[in-house]
Coordinates of C-alpha atoms in Angstrom, one line a residue:
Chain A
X1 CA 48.5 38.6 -31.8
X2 CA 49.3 36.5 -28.7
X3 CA 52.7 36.9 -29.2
X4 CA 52.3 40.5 -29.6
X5 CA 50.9 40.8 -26.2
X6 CA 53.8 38.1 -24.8
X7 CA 56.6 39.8 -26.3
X8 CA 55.1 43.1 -24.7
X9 CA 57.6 45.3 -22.1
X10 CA 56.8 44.7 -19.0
X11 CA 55.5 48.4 -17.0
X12 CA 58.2 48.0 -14.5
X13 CA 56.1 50.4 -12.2
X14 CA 57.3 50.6 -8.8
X15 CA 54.9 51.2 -5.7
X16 CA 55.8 51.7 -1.7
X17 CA 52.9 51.2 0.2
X18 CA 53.9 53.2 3.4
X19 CA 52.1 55.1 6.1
X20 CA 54.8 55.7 9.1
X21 CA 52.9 54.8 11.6
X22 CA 52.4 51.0 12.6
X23 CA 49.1 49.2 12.6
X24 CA 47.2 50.8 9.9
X25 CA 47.1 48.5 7.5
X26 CA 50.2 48.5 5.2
X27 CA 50.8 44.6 4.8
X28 CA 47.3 44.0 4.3
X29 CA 46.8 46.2 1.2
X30 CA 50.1 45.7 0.0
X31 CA 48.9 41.9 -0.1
X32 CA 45.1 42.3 -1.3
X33 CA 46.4 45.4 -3.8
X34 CA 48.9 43.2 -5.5
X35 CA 46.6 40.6 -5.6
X36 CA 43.9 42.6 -7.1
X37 CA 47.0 43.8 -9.8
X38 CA 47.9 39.9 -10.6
X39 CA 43.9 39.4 -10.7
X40 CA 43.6 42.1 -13.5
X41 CA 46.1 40.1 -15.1
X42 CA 49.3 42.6 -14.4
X43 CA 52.5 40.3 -13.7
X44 CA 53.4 41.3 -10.0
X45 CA 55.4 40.9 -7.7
X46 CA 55.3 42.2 -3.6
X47 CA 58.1 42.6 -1.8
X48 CA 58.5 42.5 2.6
X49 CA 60.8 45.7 3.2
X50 CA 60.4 45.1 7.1
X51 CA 63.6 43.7 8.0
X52 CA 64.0 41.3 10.6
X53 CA 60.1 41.2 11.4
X54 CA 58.6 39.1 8.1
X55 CA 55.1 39.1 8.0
X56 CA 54.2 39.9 4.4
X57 CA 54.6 35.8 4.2
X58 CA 51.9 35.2 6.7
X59 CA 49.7 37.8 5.0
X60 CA 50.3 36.1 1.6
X61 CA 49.7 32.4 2.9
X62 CA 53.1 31.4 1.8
X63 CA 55.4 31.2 5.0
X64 CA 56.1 27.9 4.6
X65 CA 57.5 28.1 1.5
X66 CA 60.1 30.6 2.3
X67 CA 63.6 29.3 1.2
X68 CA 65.9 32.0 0.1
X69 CA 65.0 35.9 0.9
X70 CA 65.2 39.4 -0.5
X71 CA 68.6 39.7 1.9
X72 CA 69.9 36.7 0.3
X73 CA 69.6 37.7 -3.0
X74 CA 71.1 41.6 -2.3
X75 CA 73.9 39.3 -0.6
X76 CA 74.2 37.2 -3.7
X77 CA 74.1 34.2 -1.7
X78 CA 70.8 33.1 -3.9
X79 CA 69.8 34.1 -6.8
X80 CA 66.1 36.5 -7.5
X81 CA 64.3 33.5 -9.3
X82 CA 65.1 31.5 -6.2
X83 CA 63.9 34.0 -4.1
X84 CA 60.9 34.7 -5.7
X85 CA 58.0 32.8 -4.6
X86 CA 55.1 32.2 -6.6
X87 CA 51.8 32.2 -5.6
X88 CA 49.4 29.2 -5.7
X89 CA 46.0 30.5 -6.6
X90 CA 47.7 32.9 -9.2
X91 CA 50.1 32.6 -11.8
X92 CA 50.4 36.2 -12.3
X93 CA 52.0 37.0 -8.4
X94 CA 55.2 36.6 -6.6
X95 CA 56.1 37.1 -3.4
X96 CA 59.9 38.2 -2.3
X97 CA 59.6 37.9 1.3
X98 CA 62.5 39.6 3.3
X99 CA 64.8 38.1 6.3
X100 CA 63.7 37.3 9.7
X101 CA 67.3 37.1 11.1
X102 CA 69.2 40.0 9.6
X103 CA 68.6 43.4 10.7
X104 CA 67.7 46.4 8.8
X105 CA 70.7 47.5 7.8
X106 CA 71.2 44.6 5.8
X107 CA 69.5 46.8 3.1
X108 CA 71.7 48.6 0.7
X109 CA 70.7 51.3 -1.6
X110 CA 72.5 49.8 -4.2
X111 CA 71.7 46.1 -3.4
X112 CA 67.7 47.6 -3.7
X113 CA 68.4 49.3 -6.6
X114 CA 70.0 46.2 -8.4
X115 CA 67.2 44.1 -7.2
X116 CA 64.5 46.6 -8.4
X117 CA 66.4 46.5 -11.9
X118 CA 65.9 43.0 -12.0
X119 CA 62.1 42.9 -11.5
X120 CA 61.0 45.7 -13.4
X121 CA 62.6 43.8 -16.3
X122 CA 60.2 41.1 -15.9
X123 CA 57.4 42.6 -13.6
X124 CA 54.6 45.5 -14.5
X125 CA 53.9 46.1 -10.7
X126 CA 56.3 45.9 -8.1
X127 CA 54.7 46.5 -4.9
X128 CA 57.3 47.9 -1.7
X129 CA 55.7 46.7 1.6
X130 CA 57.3 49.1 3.5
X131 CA 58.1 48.8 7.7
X132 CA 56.4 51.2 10.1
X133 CA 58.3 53.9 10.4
X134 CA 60.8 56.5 9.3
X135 CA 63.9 54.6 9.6
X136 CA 66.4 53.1 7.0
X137 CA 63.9 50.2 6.0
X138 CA 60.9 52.9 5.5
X139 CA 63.1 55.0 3.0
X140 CA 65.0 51.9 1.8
X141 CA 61.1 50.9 0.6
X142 CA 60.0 54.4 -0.1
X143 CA 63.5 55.4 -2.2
X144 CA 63.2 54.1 -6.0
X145 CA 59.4 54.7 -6.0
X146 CA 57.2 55.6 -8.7
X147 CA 54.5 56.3 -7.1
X148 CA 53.4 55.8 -3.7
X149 CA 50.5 54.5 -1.5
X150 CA 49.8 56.1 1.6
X151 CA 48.3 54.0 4.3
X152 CA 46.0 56.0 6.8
X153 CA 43.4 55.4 9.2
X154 CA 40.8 58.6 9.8
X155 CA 42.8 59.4 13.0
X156 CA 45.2 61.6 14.6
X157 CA 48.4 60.0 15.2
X158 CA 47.5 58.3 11.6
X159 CA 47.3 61.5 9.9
X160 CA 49.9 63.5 11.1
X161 CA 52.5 60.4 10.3
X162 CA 51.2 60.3 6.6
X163 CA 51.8 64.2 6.6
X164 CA 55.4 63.3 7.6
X165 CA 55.9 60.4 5.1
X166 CA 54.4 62.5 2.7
X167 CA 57.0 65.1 3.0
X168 CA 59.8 62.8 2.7
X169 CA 58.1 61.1 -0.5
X170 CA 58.8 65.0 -2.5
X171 CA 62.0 65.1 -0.7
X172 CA 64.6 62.2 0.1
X173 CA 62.9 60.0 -2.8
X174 CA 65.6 59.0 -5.9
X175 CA 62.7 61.2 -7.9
X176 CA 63.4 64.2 -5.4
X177 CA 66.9 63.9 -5.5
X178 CA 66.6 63.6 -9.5
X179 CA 66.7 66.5 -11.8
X180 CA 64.2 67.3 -14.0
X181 CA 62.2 64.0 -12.8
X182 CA 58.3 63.7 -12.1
X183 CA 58.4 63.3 -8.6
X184 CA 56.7 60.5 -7.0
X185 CA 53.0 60.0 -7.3
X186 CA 51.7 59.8 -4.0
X187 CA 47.9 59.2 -3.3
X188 CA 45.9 58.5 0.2
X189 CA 44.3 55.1 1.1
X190 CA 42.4 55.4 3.5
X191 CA 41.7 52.3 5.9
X192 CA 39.5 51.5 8.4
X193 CA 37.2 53.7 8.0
X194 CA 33.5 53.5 9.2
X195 CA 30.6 55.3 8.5
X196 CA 28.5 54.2 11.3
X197 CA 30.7 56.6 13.1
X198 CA 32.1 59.5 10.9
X199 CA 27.7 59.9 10.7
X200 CA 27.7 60.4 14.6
X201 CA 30.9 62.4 14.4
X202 CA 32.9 60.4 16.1
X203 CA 35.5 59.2 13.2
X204 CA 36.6 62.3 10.5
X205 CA 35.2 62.2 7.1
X206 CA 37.5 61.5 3.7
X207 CA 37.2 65.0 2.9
X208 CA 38.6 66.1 6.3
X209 CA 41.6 63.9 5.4
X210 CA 42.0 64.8 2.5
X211 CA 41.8 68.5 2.9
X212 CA 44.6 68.0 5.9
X213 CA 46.9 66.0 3.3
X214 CA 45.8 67.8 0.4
X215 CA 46.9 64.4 -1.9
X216 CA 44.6 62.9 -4.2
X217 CA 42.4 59.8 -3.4
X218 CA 43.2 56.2 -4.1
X219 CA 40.4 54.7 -2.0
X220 CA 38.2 54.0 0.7
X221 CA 38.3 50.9 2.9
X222 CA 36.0 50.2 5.5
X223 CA 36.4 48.7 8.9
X224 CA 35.7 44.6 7.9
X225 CA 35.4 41.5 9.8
X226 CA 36.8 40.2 6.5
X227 CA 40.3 41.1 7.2
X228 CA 40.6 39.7 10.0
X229 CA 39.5 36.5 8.6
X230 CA 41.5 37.0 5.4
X231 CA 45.0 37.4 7.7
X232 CA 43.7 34.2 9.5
X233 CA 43.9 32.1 6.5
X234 CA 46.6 33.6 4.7
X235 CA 44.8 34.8 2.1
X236 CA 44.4 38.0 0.2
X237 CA 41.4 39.9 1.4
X238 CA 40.5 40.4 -2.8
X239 CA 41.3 36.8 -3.2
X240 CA 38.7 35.5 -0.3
X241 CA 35.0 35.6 -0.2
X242 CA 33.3 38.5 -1.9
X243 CA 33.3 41.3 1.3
X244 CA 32.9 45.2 0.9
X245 CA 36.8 45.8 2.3
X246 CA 38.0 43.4 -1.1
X247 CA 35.3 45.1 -3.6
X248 CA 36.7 48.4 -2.3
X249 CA 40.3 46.9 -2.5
X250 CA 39.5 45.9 -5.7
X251 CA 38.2 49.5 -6.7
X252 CA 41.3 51.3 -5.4
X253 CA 43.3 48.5 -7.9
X254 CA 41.4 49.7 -11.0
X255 CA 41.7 53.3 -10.0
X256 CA 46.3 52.6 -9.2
X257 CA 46.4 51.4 -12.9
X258 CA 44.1 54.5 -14.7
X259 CA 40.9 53.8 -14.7
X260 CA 38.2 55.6 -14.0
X261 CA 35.7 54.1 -10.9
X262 CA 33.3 56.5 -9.1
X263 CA 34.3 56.6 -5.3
X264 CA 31.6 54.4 -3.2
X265 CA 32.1 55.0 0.6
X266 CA 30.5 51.4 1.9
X267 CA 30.0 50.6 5.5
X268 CA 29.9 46.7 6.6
X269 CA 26.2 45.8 7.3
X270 CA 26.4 45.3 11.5
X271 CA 24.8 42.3 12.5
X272 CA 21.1 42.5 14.0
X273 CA 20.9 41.3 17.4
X274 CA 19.3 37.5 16.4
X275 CA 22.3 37.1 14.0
X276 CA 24.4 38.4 17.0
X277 CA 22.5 35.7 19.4
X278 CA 23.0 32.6 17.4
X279 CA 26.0 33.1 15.4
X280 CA 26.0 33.9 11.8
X281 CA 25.4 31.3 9.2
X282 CA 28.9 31.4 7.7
Chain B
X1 CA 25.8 37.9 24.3
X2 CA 28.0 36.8 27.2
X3 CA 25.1 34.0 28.1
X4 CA 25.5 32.2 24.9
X5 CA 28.8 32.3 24.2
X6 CA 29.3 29.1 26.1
X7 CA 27.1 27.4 23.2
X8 CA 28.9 29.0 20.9
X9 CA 32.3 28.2 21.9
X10 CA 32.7 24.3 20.3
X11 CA 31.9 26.2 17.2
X12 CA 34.1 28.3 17.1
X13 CA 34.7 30.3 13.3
X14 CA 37.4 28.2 11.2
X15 CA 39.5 30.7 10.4
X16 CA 41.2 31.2 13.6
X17 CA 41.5 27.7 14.6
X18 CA 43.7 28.1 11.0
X19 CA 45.0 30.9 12.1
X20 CA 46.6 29.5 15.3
X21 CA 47.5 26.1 13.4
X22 CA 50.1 28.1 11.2
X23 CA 51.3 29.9 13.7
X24 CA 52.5 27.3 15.9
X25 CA 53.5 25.6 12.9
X26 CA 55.5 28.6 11.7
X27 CA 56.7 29.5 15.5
X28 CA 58.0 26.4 16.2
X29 CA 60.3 26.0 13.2
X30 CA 61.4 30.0 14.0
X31 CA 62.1 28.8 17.7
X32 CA 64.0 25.2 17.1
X33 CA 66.0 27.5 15.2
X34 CA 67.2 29.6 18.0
X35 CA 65.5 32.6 17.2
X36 CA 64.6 32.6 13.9
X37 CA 68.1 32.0 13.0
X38 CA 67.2 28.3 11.1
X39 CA 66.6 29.2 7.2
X40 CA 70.1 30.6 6.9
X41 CA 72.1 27.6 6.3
X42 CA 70.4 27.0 3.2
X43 CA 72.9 29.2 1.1
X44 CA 76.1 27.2 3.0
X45 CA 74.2 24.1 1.8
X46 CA 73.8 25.0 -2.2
X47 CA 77.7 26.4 -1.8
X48 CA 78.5 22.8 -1.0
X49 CA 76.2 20.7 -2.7
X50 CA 77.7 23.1 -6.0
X51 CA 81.1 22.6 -4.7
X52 CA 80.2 18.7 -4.2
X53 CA 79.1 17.9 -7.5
X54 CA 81.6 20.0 -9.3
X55 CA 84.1 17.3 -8.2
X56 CA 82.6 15.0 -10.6
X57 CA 80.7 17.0 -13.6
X58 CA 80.9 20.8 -14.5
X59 CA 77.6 22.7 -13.2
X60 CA 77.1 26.4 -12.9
X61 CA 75.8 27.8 -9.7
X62 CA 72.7 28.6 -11.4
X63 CA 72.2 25.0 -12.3
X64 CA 71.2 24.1 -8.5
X65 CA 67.8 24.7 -7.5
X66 CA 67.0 24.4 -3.5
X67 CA 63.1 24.6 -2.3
X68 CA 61.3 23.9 0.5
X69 CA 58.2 23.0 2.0
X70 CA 57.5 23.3 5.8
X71 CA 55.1 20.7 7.2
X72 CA 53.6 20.3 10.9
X73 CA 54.8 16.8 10.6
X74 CA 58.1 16.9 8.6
X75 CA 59.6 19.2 6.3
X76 CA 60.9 18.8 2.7
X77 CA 63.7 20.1 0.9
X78 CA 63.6 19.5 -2.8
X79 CA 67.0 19.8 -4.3
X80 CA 66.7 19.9 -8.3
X81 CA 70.4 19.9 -9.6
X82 CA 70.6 20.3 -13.8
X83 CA 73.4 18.7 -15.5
X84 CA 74.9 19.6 -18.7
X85 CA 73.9 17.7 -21.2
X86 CA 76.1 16.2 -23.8
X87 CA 76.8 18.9 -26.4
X88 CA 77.3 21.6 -23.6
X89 CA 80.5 19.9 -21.5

């Protein structure tokens, strides 16, 4: 039986995470979403699209191991498994981190391509951390997608940028350009979100997103100290100590690979004001 | 809070004293470098240790394997070369 399951295809499924603008949170779930995939036992791998500004590495606790790059490797001045860095807490995730020399252009559509080719013959997730943006790196990332993750934060600028990206997802996409192909499955993650605030009517609710974007739902993250703490120690936020951002990270994961997991809209518990005095215990 | 902070300020949360740690662990290997410029002689490097080495036994390019491990202290570069082994010359 084991070797049933061993000798298995791997999916080959390819995922951008993307959002256009900067600052929203696309590293961040590309790392604690391919985390959460390798976690659920999927062979993964996460690639850092942003050309010239690496930080995937940081993110993923691994920038000290970086040898040979994704630029390298479309180059063929190293090879993919030399590239490929895997990660220490699981056996199941590699990281390809991308150049912090070259520039953007560096990336070829058929150098991607040919890379992609590679990894799906090995990988079942292959998640596209893609730059900010709508440049060559953002549709370099964004190009031989399967489906797609849409980054976006409960705010203006935020949501009119997903509306863009959006748009070029069902139109400059190798699925777009492809007859008769399903076009790319694109769904909305929506990040720091918090309901202390969408309650006073301040911040706009999930449904007003949605109903603006008019894409389904991959999940709900709430504003969390934990990410910040997560990106301080290189870690994964799904990979840290339990916190409501990595159980809804972790929901969103389940969701990306079928299943079926009611929608819970958490808010971080604030501190009370003694626990604000004298410092919390952890 | 601003009255307290003082007491609070020797312990400070761990994770950003890691935080800054690998950063200027990370920032000064990108900057010795010359901007950032430092991890890209590594290919040059297996060309020649390939060439190197084929002076004297047959290897395959994919027979080098090159990785590395930054340190605050020192770095290491682990070179792990396969040779062919007696049946395949």
């Amino acid at each position: 039986m084991t070797t049933d399951l061993k000798e298995k295809a791997p999916l080959g499924r390819v995922i951008v995470i993307t959002s256009g603008k900067g600052g929203v949170g696309k590293t961040t779930s590309s790392a604690a979403i391919s985390a959460g995939l390798a976690k659920q036992g999927f062979k993964t791998v996460v690639i850092d699209f942003d050309v010239g500004l690496r930080n995937l590495d940081m993110t993923m606790g691994c920038e000290r191991r970086v040898v040979f790059d994704f630029i390298n490797v479309i180059q063929g001045d190293a090879r993919l498994k030399q590239a490929l860095i895997r990660d220490k807490r699981l056996d199941t995730l590699s990281i390809l981190p991308t150049s912090q020399t070259r520039d953007k252009n560096a990336l070829t559509k058929e150098g991607v391509e040919k890379v992609l080719d590679e990894l799906k013959q090995e990988f079942d997730y292959i998640i596209c951390d893609s730059p900010a943006g709508i440049e060559h790196g953002a549709q370099m990332a964004m190009h031989f997608a399967d489906e797609a993750v849409v980054v976006t934060n409960p705010e203006v600028s935020s949501v009119r940028d997903s509306d863009r990206v959006l748009g070029l997802l069902s139109s400059q996409t190798k699925r777009a350009e492809t007859k008769d192909s399903e076009p790319v499955k694109a769904q909305v993650l929506i990040t720091r979100h918090d309901p202390v605030r969408v309650e006073s009517g301040e911040m706009m609710t999930v449904e007003d997103v949605l109903e603006i974007l008019a894409v389904p739902l991959l999940g709900v993250i709430p504003e969390s100290q934990a990410i910040l703490k997560a990106s301080n120690t290189g870690t994964p936020v799904v990979l840290d100590q339990p916190s409501v951002a990595g159980r809804a990270y972790e929901d969103a994961v389940s969701r990306l690979v079928g299943n079926d997991v009611e929608m819970r809209i958490e808010g971080e518990r604030r501190p009370g004001l003694l626990h604000r005095i004298f410092g919390r215990a952890s | 809070m601003s009255i307290f902070s003082f007491a609070r300020r020797p312990r400070r949360p761990k994770s950003a004293e890691t935080a800054k740690n690998r950063l200027q662990i990370l920032l000064a290997h990108e900057r010795s470098g010359g901007g950032g410029k430092q991890p890209d002689y590594l290919p040059m490097l297996q060309r020649d240790i390939v060439e190197a080495i084929r002076k004297h036994v047959a290897i395959k390019e994919t027979d080098v394997d090159i990785r590395m491990e930054r340190g605050d202290e020192m770095s290491s570069l682990e070179i792990n070369i396969e040779l062919p082994g007696a049946t395949t010359p």
